[in-house]
């Protein structure tokens, strides 16, 4: 009930369009009900004493019929187009609202979601509103008005014959119910099979490199064939049931006609029914049974639309876990000091990842996070940008708790180079410029030079206009990483996060990038994660993490003088 109320509220904006559409649907149905009456009236005219007025009356009926059919064009257009216009506009609005909502959720929300499922929420689930508003509701109105209208008309013409023609109704209702509950679900099985085929194809095309590298072409081809086969089998089964069902309903519907011919003929023989009434009965029966057999289908479609609408509303009603505090202020004129005050974090309840993290750094300092893989280094940097909130403690920038500032102002002061560089399917220039929409080409080039990627770009055929391909697949790992660094430099943010920014480059390039980073040092606060300790030798503060805790703190030289993890890691790397 609550959902129904919400659905109504969503559509209220388009009420004018929708009211006209519904009115037109109503008018259209009434015209459909009137036309047989006119045809039977014409028969009646010819049946009775034909005189000179008969021709005039036939002329009048012809004109009325002509006008009605013209009006039908108008009403059909209005009912069809306006209902769709209202519905598709609503769908568009919902699509962007659902997208914006999903886009604003924290990383925690995305961690257990599948891309395909989220896409389906934005594209398919929202489309159920179209099904509901442009098809189900108008069809319901048409059907109810038609059935009620035909029942009244038939009863007024001849109650006895009318009651006889109602005999097939329970059978038609029952078969409609069978169709909705037994046959249509089979079509849904085939839809699921095609969705699985799609998912398999998506996976395989993304992993085509691995398929070829491990010579799995025939195996994968077989898997695709299997999935395609499941679809064909389920589809053909559904079509077979459907092919049995439809003629059966057609037969039930024609029982009415048989009754009219048999019993109607009998009544006419005894002078209890006129030929024009028989004509009226036959014509009205053509309108009568289809809405009845479609009732169960409509109810079933309604349930489907309801489920889709529920999934849309669920997204719209899910509160954001990471959002601006009610009185959040803008974080401006950032100097770049960072403080972690007793910070603890867990992705899943009671599974602590990091705890008791305490440290501070001054503006312009370089701070490095070191430790075994999976210890929580990336997690700590994600907390600075509020991709997650600490489960305990707080993080301060320039002495201000980051929870008290707006998310946008916080993130606009931080430029990340993430571990897995994601590039959009555009040009190199566009990908670097993504960090700062106000930047011109000169600034983009300057950033690329600072990230030591400019010469590489100029060697490419289209320079900065070179397309990077989906996820940047036309570029090498090192190139992607340096584009990500250029992007971060262009952001001109006072805080830079480098999550293994030089992991995919050769030693020479690494040295070059180190120079670029050194150029930035002093003017920006840099938080760097590195496995290769040589890259963080110059850091002002190195935090060594083990088992989710900071076990050592100091500069490179200080840490080398202590017995501990850092010294061991350094020794291990030097011995390589
Ligand atoms: N979204 C997530 N949900 C649940 N657990 C996660 C999530 N992301 C990371 N983890 C877990 O948190 C721990 C810390 O991960 P994190 O990526 O911070 O480590 P790291 O020190 O940066 O590792 P590496 O050096 O390999 O990059 C790991 O055990 C990881 O499995």
XYZ file of C-alpha atoms and ligand atoms in Angstrom:
607
model
C 0.000 0.000 0.000
C 2.836 2.306 0.960
C 4.504 1.487 -2.341
C 1.307 2.184 -4.289
C 1.140 5.578 -2.647
C 4.759 6.222 -3.566
C 4.163 5.121 -7.174
C 1.307 7.571 -7.419
C 3.447 10.321 -5.967
C 6.198 9.662 -8.505
C 3.765 10.052 -11.373
C 2.004 13.147 -10.084
C 4.298 15.483 -11.999
C 2.954 14.129 -15.278
C -0.680 14.109 -14.202
C -1.970 16.441 -16.945
C -0.534 14.278 -19.711
C -1.723 11.185 -17.959
C -5.259 12.395 -17.290
C -5.668 13.267 -20.999
C -4.292 9.842 -21.928
C -6.649 8.017 -19.562
C -9.624 10.085 -20.708
C -8.749 9.236 -24.332
C -8.466 5.539 -23.464
C -11.908 5.745 -21.965
C -13.318 7.554 -25.000
C -11.700 5.066 -27.345
C -13.303 2.163 -25.501
C -16.702 3.811 -25.667
C -16.325 4.293 -29.428
C -15.395 0.639 -29.750
C -18.570 -0.210 -27.894
C -20.677 2.075 -30.081
C -19.518 0.810 -33.485
C -21.259 -2.622 -33.313
C -24.444 -0.866 -32.232
C -24.383 1.225 -35.404
C -23.742 -1.793 -37.591
C -26.629 -3.684 -36.022
C -28.861 -0.588 -36.376
C -28.096 -0.596 -40.082
C -29.126 -4.239 -40.302
C -32.312 -3.338 -38.448
C -33.067 -0.615 -40.974
C -32.795 -3.051 -43.855
C -34.708 -5.689 -41.942
C -37.731 -3.483 -41.307
C -39.956 -1.934 -43.930
C -37.621 -0.324 -46.407
C -38.846 3.089 -47.569
C -37.354 6.349 -48.855
C -36.270 7.348 -45.332
C -34.213 4.198 -44.983
C -31.559 5.476 -47.388
C -31.371 8.760 -45.467
C -30.944 6.892 -42.183
C -28.258 4.690 -43.692
C -26.516 7.890 -44.834
C -26.700 9.298 -41.291
C -25.311 6.084 -39.823
C -22.483 6.123 -42.372
C -21.557 9.692 -41.407
C -21.684 8.864 -37.679
C -19.506 5.813 -38.236
C -17.073 7.879 -40.293
C -16.838 10.557 -37.564
C -16.399 7.907 -34.880
C -13.570 6.259 -36.780
C -11.933 9.667 -37.271
C -12.256 10.347 -33.535
C -10.764 6.940 -32.916
C -7.589 8.058 -34.694
C -7.364 11.096 -32.442
C -8.104 9.243 -29.207
C -5.831 6.357 -30.055
C -3.003 8.799 -30.707
C -3.655 10.696 -27.474
C -4.077 7.601 -25.340
C -1.081 5.812 -26.768
C 1.376 8.668 -27.178
C 0.573 10.699 -24.073
C 0.574 7.679 -21.762
C 3.979 6.725 -23.189
C 5.224 10.301 -23.003
C 4.306 10.553 -19.321
C 5.695 7.080 -18.622
C 9.018 7.424 -20.455
C 9.625 10.878 -18.970
C 9.069 9.384 -15.551
C 11.423 6.514 -16.395
C 14.108 8.979 -17.515
C 13.761 10.946 -14.313
C 13.931 7.790 -12.218
C 16.932 6.498 -14.142
C 18.977 9.576 -13.336
C 17.781 9.577 -9.731
C 18.688 5.921 -9.258
C 22.039 6.500 -10.995
C 22.834 9.520 -8.823
C 21.842 7.639 -5.732
C 24.033 4.649 -6.580
C 26.907 6.900 -7.618
C 26.804 8.560 -4.212
C 26.965 5.383 -2.134
C 30.156 4.569 -0.261
C 32.633 1.957 -1.437
C 31.130 -0.375 1.179
C 27.897 -0.469 -0.824
C 29.706 -1.502 -4.007
C 31.852 -4.170 -2.424
C 29.129 -6.847 -2.540
C 27.254 -5.679 -5.650
C 27.595 -6.866 -9.216
C 27.907 -4.315 -11.979
C 25.274 -6.121 -14.047
C 22.787 -5.978 -11.175
C 23.327 -2.262 -10.651
C 22.989 -1.625 -14.391
C 19.766 -3.567 -14.367
C 18.406 -1.380 -11.555
C 19.080 1.754 -13.564
C 17.897 0.448 -16.933
C 15.420 -2.423 -16.530
C 13.794 -1.920 -13.156
C 12.993 1.704 -13.874
C 11.420 0.628 -17.195
C 8.748 -1.284 -15.273
C 7.161 2.096 -14.595
C 6.557 2.330 -18.339
C 4.957 -1.091 -18.315
C 2.716 -0.029 -15.466
C 1.712 3.443 -16.601
C 1.618 3.033 -20.389
C 0.328 -0.531 -20.665
C -1.118 -2.155 -17.567
C -3.248 0.708 -16.247
C -4.704 1.774 -19.665
C -5.336 -1.870 -20.573
C -7.077 -2.482 -17.258
C -9.347 0.505 -17.862
C -10.110 -0.601 -21.422
C -10.849 -4.145 -20.307
C -13.083 -3.238 -17.391
C -15.074 -0.689 -19.407
C -15.393 -3.117 -22.338
C -16.540 -6.084 -20.244
C -19.008 -4.054 -18.172
C -20.289 -2.284 -21.298
C -20.745 -5.490 -23.299
C -22.455 -7.256 -20.388
C -24.976 -4.406 -20.019
C -25.601 -4.156 -23.767
C -26.054 -7.910 -24.249
C -28.365 -8.160 -21.237
C -30.518 -5.331 -22.578
C -30.730 -6.926 -26.034
C -31.702 -10.379 -24.819
C -31.079 -11.517 -21.265
C -31.581 -15.224 -21.976
C -29.100 -15.372 -24.827
C -26.738 -13.076 -22.945
C -26.626 -15.370 -19.912
C -25.877 -18.304 -22.200
C -22.953 -16.479 -23.808
C -21.513 -15.914 -20.320
C -21.119 -19.674 -19.831
C -17.556 -19.798 -21.265
C -16.377 -16.986 -18.920
C -15.258 -19.162 -15.957
C -13.403 -21.471 -18.352
C -11.711 -18.536 -20.054
C -10.783 -17.022 -16.683
C -9.387 -20.361 -15.569
C -7.328 -20.820 -18.735
C -6.065 -17.236 -18.410
C -4.959 -18.057 -14.895
C -3.227 -21.214 -16.123
C -1.420 -19.178 -18.752
C -0.303 -16.529 -16.283
C 0.881 -18.973 -13.654
C 2.148 -21.881 -15.730
C 3.062 -20.738 -19.242
C 4.448 -17.226 -18.714
C 6.919 -18.308 -16.013
C 8.429 -20.604 -18.643
C 9.141 -17.547 -20.777
C 10.801 -16.011 -17.737
C 13.068 -19.057 -17.465
C 14.219 -18.369 -20.993
C 14.799 -14.715 -20.112
C 16.995 -15.831 -17.241
C 18.848 -18.121 -19.604
C 19.563 -15.222 -21.963
C 20.728 -13.092 -19.013
C 23.157 -15.855 -18.071
C 24.375 -16.056 -21.626
C 24.945 -12.293 -21.578
C 26.874 -12.468 -18.322
C 29.040 -15.271 -19.691
C 29.760 -13.300 -22.866
C 30.628 -10.180 -20.868
C 33.008 -12.174 -18.707
C 34.604 -13.918 -21.675
C 35.109 -10.819 -23.779
C 36.743 -9.069 -20.793
C 38.923 -12.098 -20.193
C 39.660 -12.940 -23.837
C 43.361 -12.436 -23.158
C 43.343 -15.161 -20.496
C 41.228 -17.458 -22.704
C 43.780 -17.265 -25.495
C 46.785 -17.398 -23.191
C 45.564 -20.607 -21.545
C 44.234 -22.076 -24.849
C 40.727 -22.369 -23.436
C 38.937 -21.366 -26.670
C 37.189 -24.696 -27.269
C 36.235 -25.064 -23.616
C 34.754 -21.569 -23.521
C 33.030 -22.096 -26.865
C 31.395 -25.191 -25.374
C 30.301 -23.230 -22.302
C 28.729 -20.547 -24.501
C 27.032 -23.224 -26.620
C 25.648 -24.823 -23.447
C 24.172 -21.549 -22.266
C 22.788 -20.779 -25.725
C 21.307 -24.296 -25.737
C 19.584 -23.773 -22.372
C 17.962 -20.672 -23.825
C 16.757 -22.415 -27.000
C 15.376 -25.365 -25.045
C 13.502 -23.257 -22.510
C 12.226 -20.872 -25.187
C 10.919 -23.694 -27.382
C 9.221 -25.335 -24.403
C 7.495 -22.044 -23.523
C 6.480 -21.533 -27.149
C 5.062 -25.078 -27.308
C 2.898 -24.487 -24.225
C 1.846 -21.141 -25.628
C 0.983 -22.718 -28.987
C -1.262 -25.232 -27.194
C -2.827 -22.630 -24.975
C -3.844 -19.981 -27.510
C -5.919 -22.240 -29.794
C -7.599 -23.656 -26.666
C -8.663 -20.177 -25.542
C -9.738 -19.400 -29.090
C -11.941 -22.491 -29.013
C -13.500 -21.480 -25.672
C -14.191 -18.018 -27.058
C -15.863 -19.434 -30.145
C -18.279 -21.388 -27.943
C -20.041 -18.050 -27.457
C -20.436 -17.660 -31.190
C -21.722 -21.235 -31.477
C -24.290 -20.498 -28.773
C -25.424 -17.327 -30.577
C -25.724 -19.136 -33.878
C -27.546 -22.127 -32.367
C -29.690 -20.676 -29.626
C -29.913 -17.200 -31.232
C -31.089 -18.845 -34.462
C -33.632 -20.835 -32.459
C -34.948 -17.652 -30.782
C -35.085 -15.837 -34.126
C -36.966 -18.756 -35.623
C -39.581 -18.308 -32.927
C -39.666 -14.571 -33.497
C -38.085 -13.774 -30.116
C -34.969 -12.193 -31.573
C -34.330 -10.047 -34.625
C -31.540 -10.558 -37.155
C -30.031 -7.218 -36.161
C -29.819 -8.425 -32.547
C -28.014 -11.564 -33.674
C -25.594 -9.342 -35.613
C -25.127 -7.186 -32.481
C -24.461 -10.290 -30.369
C -21.903 -11.634 -32.808
C -20.102 -8.299 -33.054
C -20.075 -7.682 -29.290
C -18.771 -11.141 -28.585
C -15.652 -10.350 -30.649
C -14.894 -7.648 -28.066
C -15.922 -9.664 -25.047
C -13.655 -12.612 -24.353
C -10.182 -11.184 -25.005
C -10.250 -8.836 -21.959
C -11.436 -11.705 -19.783
C -8.706 -14.086 -20.893
C -6.152 -11.268 -20.473
C -7.151 -10.501 -16.897
C -4.834 -13.008 -15.246
C -1.959 -11.914 -17.506
C -2.521 -8.304 -16.492
C -2.550 -9.195 -12.814
C 0.643 -11.132 -13.270
C 2.278 -8.261 -15.176
C 1.214 -5.952 -12.409
C 3.035 -8.117 -9.885
C 6.117 -8.029 -12.074
C 5.940 -4.241 -12.382
C 5.404 -3.999 -8.666
C 8.542 -6.027 -7.984
C 10.577 -3.814 -10.338
C 9.189 -0.674 -8.742
C 10.034 -2.072 -5.326
C 13.661 -2.570 -6.362
C 13.824 1.016 -7.651
C 12.306 2.392 -4.469
C 14.670 0.324 -2.366
C 17.621 2.136 -3.948
C 15.966 5.535 -3.624
C 15.095 4.872 0.016
C 18.485 3.495 1.069
C 20.126 6.154 3.173
C 23.667 7.174 2.308
C 26.099 5.916 4.889
C 28.757 8.455 3.998
C 27.267 11.877 3.609
C 27.686 15.468 4.665
C 27.004 16.221 8.303
C 23.988 18.553 8.733
C 26.183 21.605 9.318
C 29.139 20.538 7.222
C 31.354 23.417 6.188
C 33.638 23.862 3.217
C 37.230 22.811 3.660
C 39.147 25.742 2.200
C 42.724 27.088 2.122
C 44.072 23.698 3.061
C 47.668 23.670 4.265
C 47.849 19.878 4.325
C 48.514 18.655 7.852
C 47.026 15.228 8.507
C 46.318 13.646 11.890
C 45.062 10.162 12.673
C 43.697 10.041 16.203
C 43.190 6.493 17.566
C 41.751 5.375 14.249
C 40.329 1.890 13.913
C 38.482 0.384 10.979
C 36.711 -2.811 9.996
C 34.996 -3.676 6.696
C 32.906 -6.347 8.347
C 31.656 -6.244 11.886
C 34.142 -7.572 14.433
C 36.852 -8.152 11.830
C 39.263 -5.309 12.592
C 41.586 -4.332 9.762
C 43.506 -1.507 11.450
C 43.422 -0.256 15.034
C 44.968 2.371 17.302
C 46.450 4.316 14.423
C 47.973 7.551 15.720
C 50.220 9.848 13.751
C 50.530 13.403 12.516
C 52.287 15.055 9.646
C 52.968 18.687 8.841
C 51.885 20.396 5.613
C 54.235 19.597 2.740
C 55.672 16.512 4.384
C 55.926 13.133 2.773
C 54.571 10.267 4.790
C 55.032 6.662 3.765
C 53.076 3.550 4.693
C 55.026 0.312 4.615
C 54.140 -3.228 5.574
C 53.249 -6.669 4.340
C 50.574 -7.106 1.716
C 47.005 -6.966 3.018
C 48.001 -5.184 6.239
C 45.671 -2.219 5.589
C 47.793 0.453 3.885
C 45.308 1.195 1.077
C 42.496 1.107 3.605
C 44.159 3.882 5.629
C 44.451 6.126 2.570
C 40.803 5.448 1.664
C 39.824 6.713 5.100
C 41.473 10.100 4.405
C 39.151 10.644 1.415
C 36.190 9.312 3.401
C 35.506 6.425 1.049
C 34.856 4.743 4.379
C 34.468 6.200 7.844
C 36.609 4.908 10.720
C 34.790 2.662 13.147
C 36.659 4.428 15.909
C 38.752 7.578 16.310
C 38.972 10.460 13.916
C 41.010 11.924 11.104
C 41.846 15.623 10.981
C 43.063 17.791 8.141
C 44.503 21.126 9.306
C 43.056 20.270 12.704
C 39.490 19.897 11.390
C 37.665 16.574 11.709
C 37.011 15.465 8.119
C 33.498 14.418 9.119
C 32.684 18.078 9.740
C 33.452 19.241 6.207
C 31.604 18.613 2.968
C 32.639 15.521 1.060
C 33.163 17.482 -2.127
C 35.457 20.071 -0.546
C 37.393 17.304 1.228
C 37.908 15.239 -1.930
C 38.728 18.248 -4.075
C 41.742 18.811 -1.815
C 43.046 15.289 -2.313
C 44.541 13.891 -5.513
C 44.827 10.111 -5.536
C 46.893 7.817 -7.704
C 45.176 4.536 -7.040
C 46.719 1.095 -7.116
C 44.629 0.002 -10.106
C 44.531 2.858 -12.542
C 41.175 3.192 -14.211
C 41.076 5.129 -17.451
C 37.863 6.050 -19.223
C 37.332 5.108 -22.847
C 38.389 8.486 -24.265
C 41.598 10.199 -25.341
C 44.750 10.547 -23.266
C 44.148 14.304 -23.014
C 40.602 13.745 -21.743
C 41.786 11.231 -19.173
C 44.410 13.563 -17.746
C 41.984 16.497 -17.894
C 39.401 14.488 -15.942
C 40.998 15.736 -12.724
C 40.331 19.354 -13.496
C 37.681 20.351 -16.006
C 38.953 23.945 -16.064
C 42.443 22.928 -17.233
C 43.497 23.831 -20.777
C 45.781 21.818 -23.031
C 48.896 23.680 -21.837
C 48.187 22.702 -18.263
C 47.493 19.114 -19.300
C 50.821 19.018 -21.153
C 52.620 20.535 -18.147
C 51.154 17.849 -15.877
C 52.133 15.135 -18.364
C 55.669 16.500 -18.482
C 55.853 16.521 -14.693
C 54.699 12.874 -14.667
C 57.363 12.033 -17.315
C 54.799 10.748 -19.816
C 54.764 13.666 -22.270
C 57.475 12.263 -24.582
C 55.680 8.912 -24.696
C 52.435 10.611 -25.626
C 54.064 12.622 -28.384
C 55.423 9.429 -29.935
C 51.878 8.122 -30.326
C 50.218 8.757 -33.718
C 47.505 11.051 -32.420
C 49.435 12.490 -29.449
C 47.077 13.719 -26.749
C 44.135 12.702 -28.974
C 45.132 9.040 -28.883
C 42.257 6.836 -27.752
C 43.149 4.749 -24.724
C 40.579 1.984 -25.384
C 38.253 0.384 -22.877
C 39.814 0.657 -19.382
C 42.935 2.003 -21.100
C 43.776 -1.378 -22.619
C 45.778 0.145 -25.470
C 48.352 1.461 -23.004
C 51.048 -0.293 -21.030
C 50.782 -0.594 -17.262
C 53.564 1.959 -16.772
C 51.960 4.408 -19.189
C 48.636 4.123 -17.417
C 50.279 4.715 -14.089
C 52.054 7.853 -15.283
C 48.820 9.169 -16.821
C 47.258 8.660 -13.408
C 50.116 10.613 -11.839
C 49.668 13.430 -14.399
C 45.974 13.445 -13.551
C 46.772 13.780 -9.856
C 49.281 16.560 -10.498
C 46.726 18.443 -12.589
C 44.290 18.276 -9.703
C 46.569 20.818 -7.952
C 45.429 19.497 -4.607
C 47.420 20.144 -1.424
C 47.336 16.437 -0.526
C 48.465 13.674 -2.864
C 47.974 9.978 -2.227
C 50.245 7.623 -4.118
C 49.203 4.001 -3.755
C 52.155 2.127 -5.245
C 52.403 4.741 -7.939
C 55.577 3.319 -9.407
C 54.760 -0.362 -9.134
C 54.427 -0.910 -12.891
C 57.361 1.066 -14.223
C 60.984 0.184 -14.944
C 63.804 1.380 -12.745
C 64.710 4.263 -15.068
C 61.140 5.553 -15.241
C 60.789 5.041 -11.526
C 63.740 7.343 -10.966
C 62.135 9.899 -13.277
C 58.850 9.678 -11.400
C 60.724 9.968 -8.111
C 62.126 13.223 -9.420
C 58.618 14.377 -10.311
C 57.424 13.458 -6.845
C 60.415 15.238 -5.289
C 59.448 18.346 -7.267
C 56.049 18.202 -5.614
C 57.449 17.465 -2.167
C 57.458 20.477 0.068
C 54.553 22.150 -1.698
C 52.102 19.278 -1.140
C 51.552 16.711 1.539
C 52.211 13.294 0.057
C 50.960 10.027 1.487
C 52.781 7.237 -0.315
C 52.390 3.492 -0.137
C 55.362 1.583 -1.407
C 56.643 -1.932 -1.406
C 59.990 -0.879 -2.811
C 61.588 0.937 0.090
C 64.015 2.738 -2.218
C 61.128 4.926 -3.368
C 60.331 6.285 0.068
C 63.826 6.836 1.407
C 63.272 10.582 1.516
C 59.952 10.426 3.370
C 59.718 12.644 6.447
C 57.865 9.932 8.310
C 57.599 6.231 7.606
C 54.894 4.186 9.340
C 55.547 0.471 9.438
C 52.375 -1.564 9.780
C 52.022 -5.105 10.971
C 48.880 -6.949 12.055
C 46.770 -3.817 11.578
C 48.924 -1.687 13.892
C 51.768 0.761 13.509
C 54.747 -1.138 14.863
C 57.492 1.329 13.928
C 57.668 5.030 13.107
C 60.519 7.223 11.923
C 62.660 8.239 8.974
C 64.467 5.733 6.768
C 67.736 6.152 8.615
C 66.124 6.049 12.040
C 64.278 2.868 11.175
C 67.406 1.220 9.802
C 69.022 1.698 13.158
C 66.251 -0.150 14.939
C 65.866 -3.906 15.005
C 62.495 -4.639 13.506
C 60.321 -5.242 10.462
C 61.611 -2.275 8.471
C 65.225 -3.358 8.776
C 64.266 -6.888 7.798
C 62.295 -5.701 4.777
C 65.164 -3.459 3.716
C 67.667 -6.279 4.073
C 65.456 -8.632 2.086
C 65.099 -6.104 -0.746
C 68.808 -5.300 -0.854
C 69.642 -8.992 -1.062
C 67.458 -9.485 -4.121
N 35.978 -3.851 0.345
C 36.505 -4.721 1.212
N 35.709 -5.507 1.948
C 36.209 -6.383 2.833
N 37.532 -6.542 3.064
C 38.386 -5.786 2.359
C 37.911 -4.833 1.408
N 38.997 -4.223 0.859
C 40.086 -4.764 1.460
N 39.713 -5.694 2.357
C 40.621 -6.465 3.245
O 41.288 -5.552 4.098
C 42.627 -5.916 4.280
C 43.534 -4.729 3.984
O 43.473 -4.449 2.606
P 44.333 -3.275 1.967
O 44.017 -3.230 0.524
O 44.134 -2.045 2.753
O 45.797 -3.808 2.203
P 47.172 -3.260 1.674
O 48.079 -3.196 2.852
O 46.982 -2.006 0.912
O 47.590 -4.440 0.717
P 48.552 -4.428 -0.585
O 49.901 -4.094 -0.137
O 48.452 -5.834 -1.076
O 47.958 -3.445 -1.522
C 42.878 -7.130 3.405
O 42.832 -8.255 4.233
C 41.710 -7.163 2.455
O 41.351 -8.484 2.160
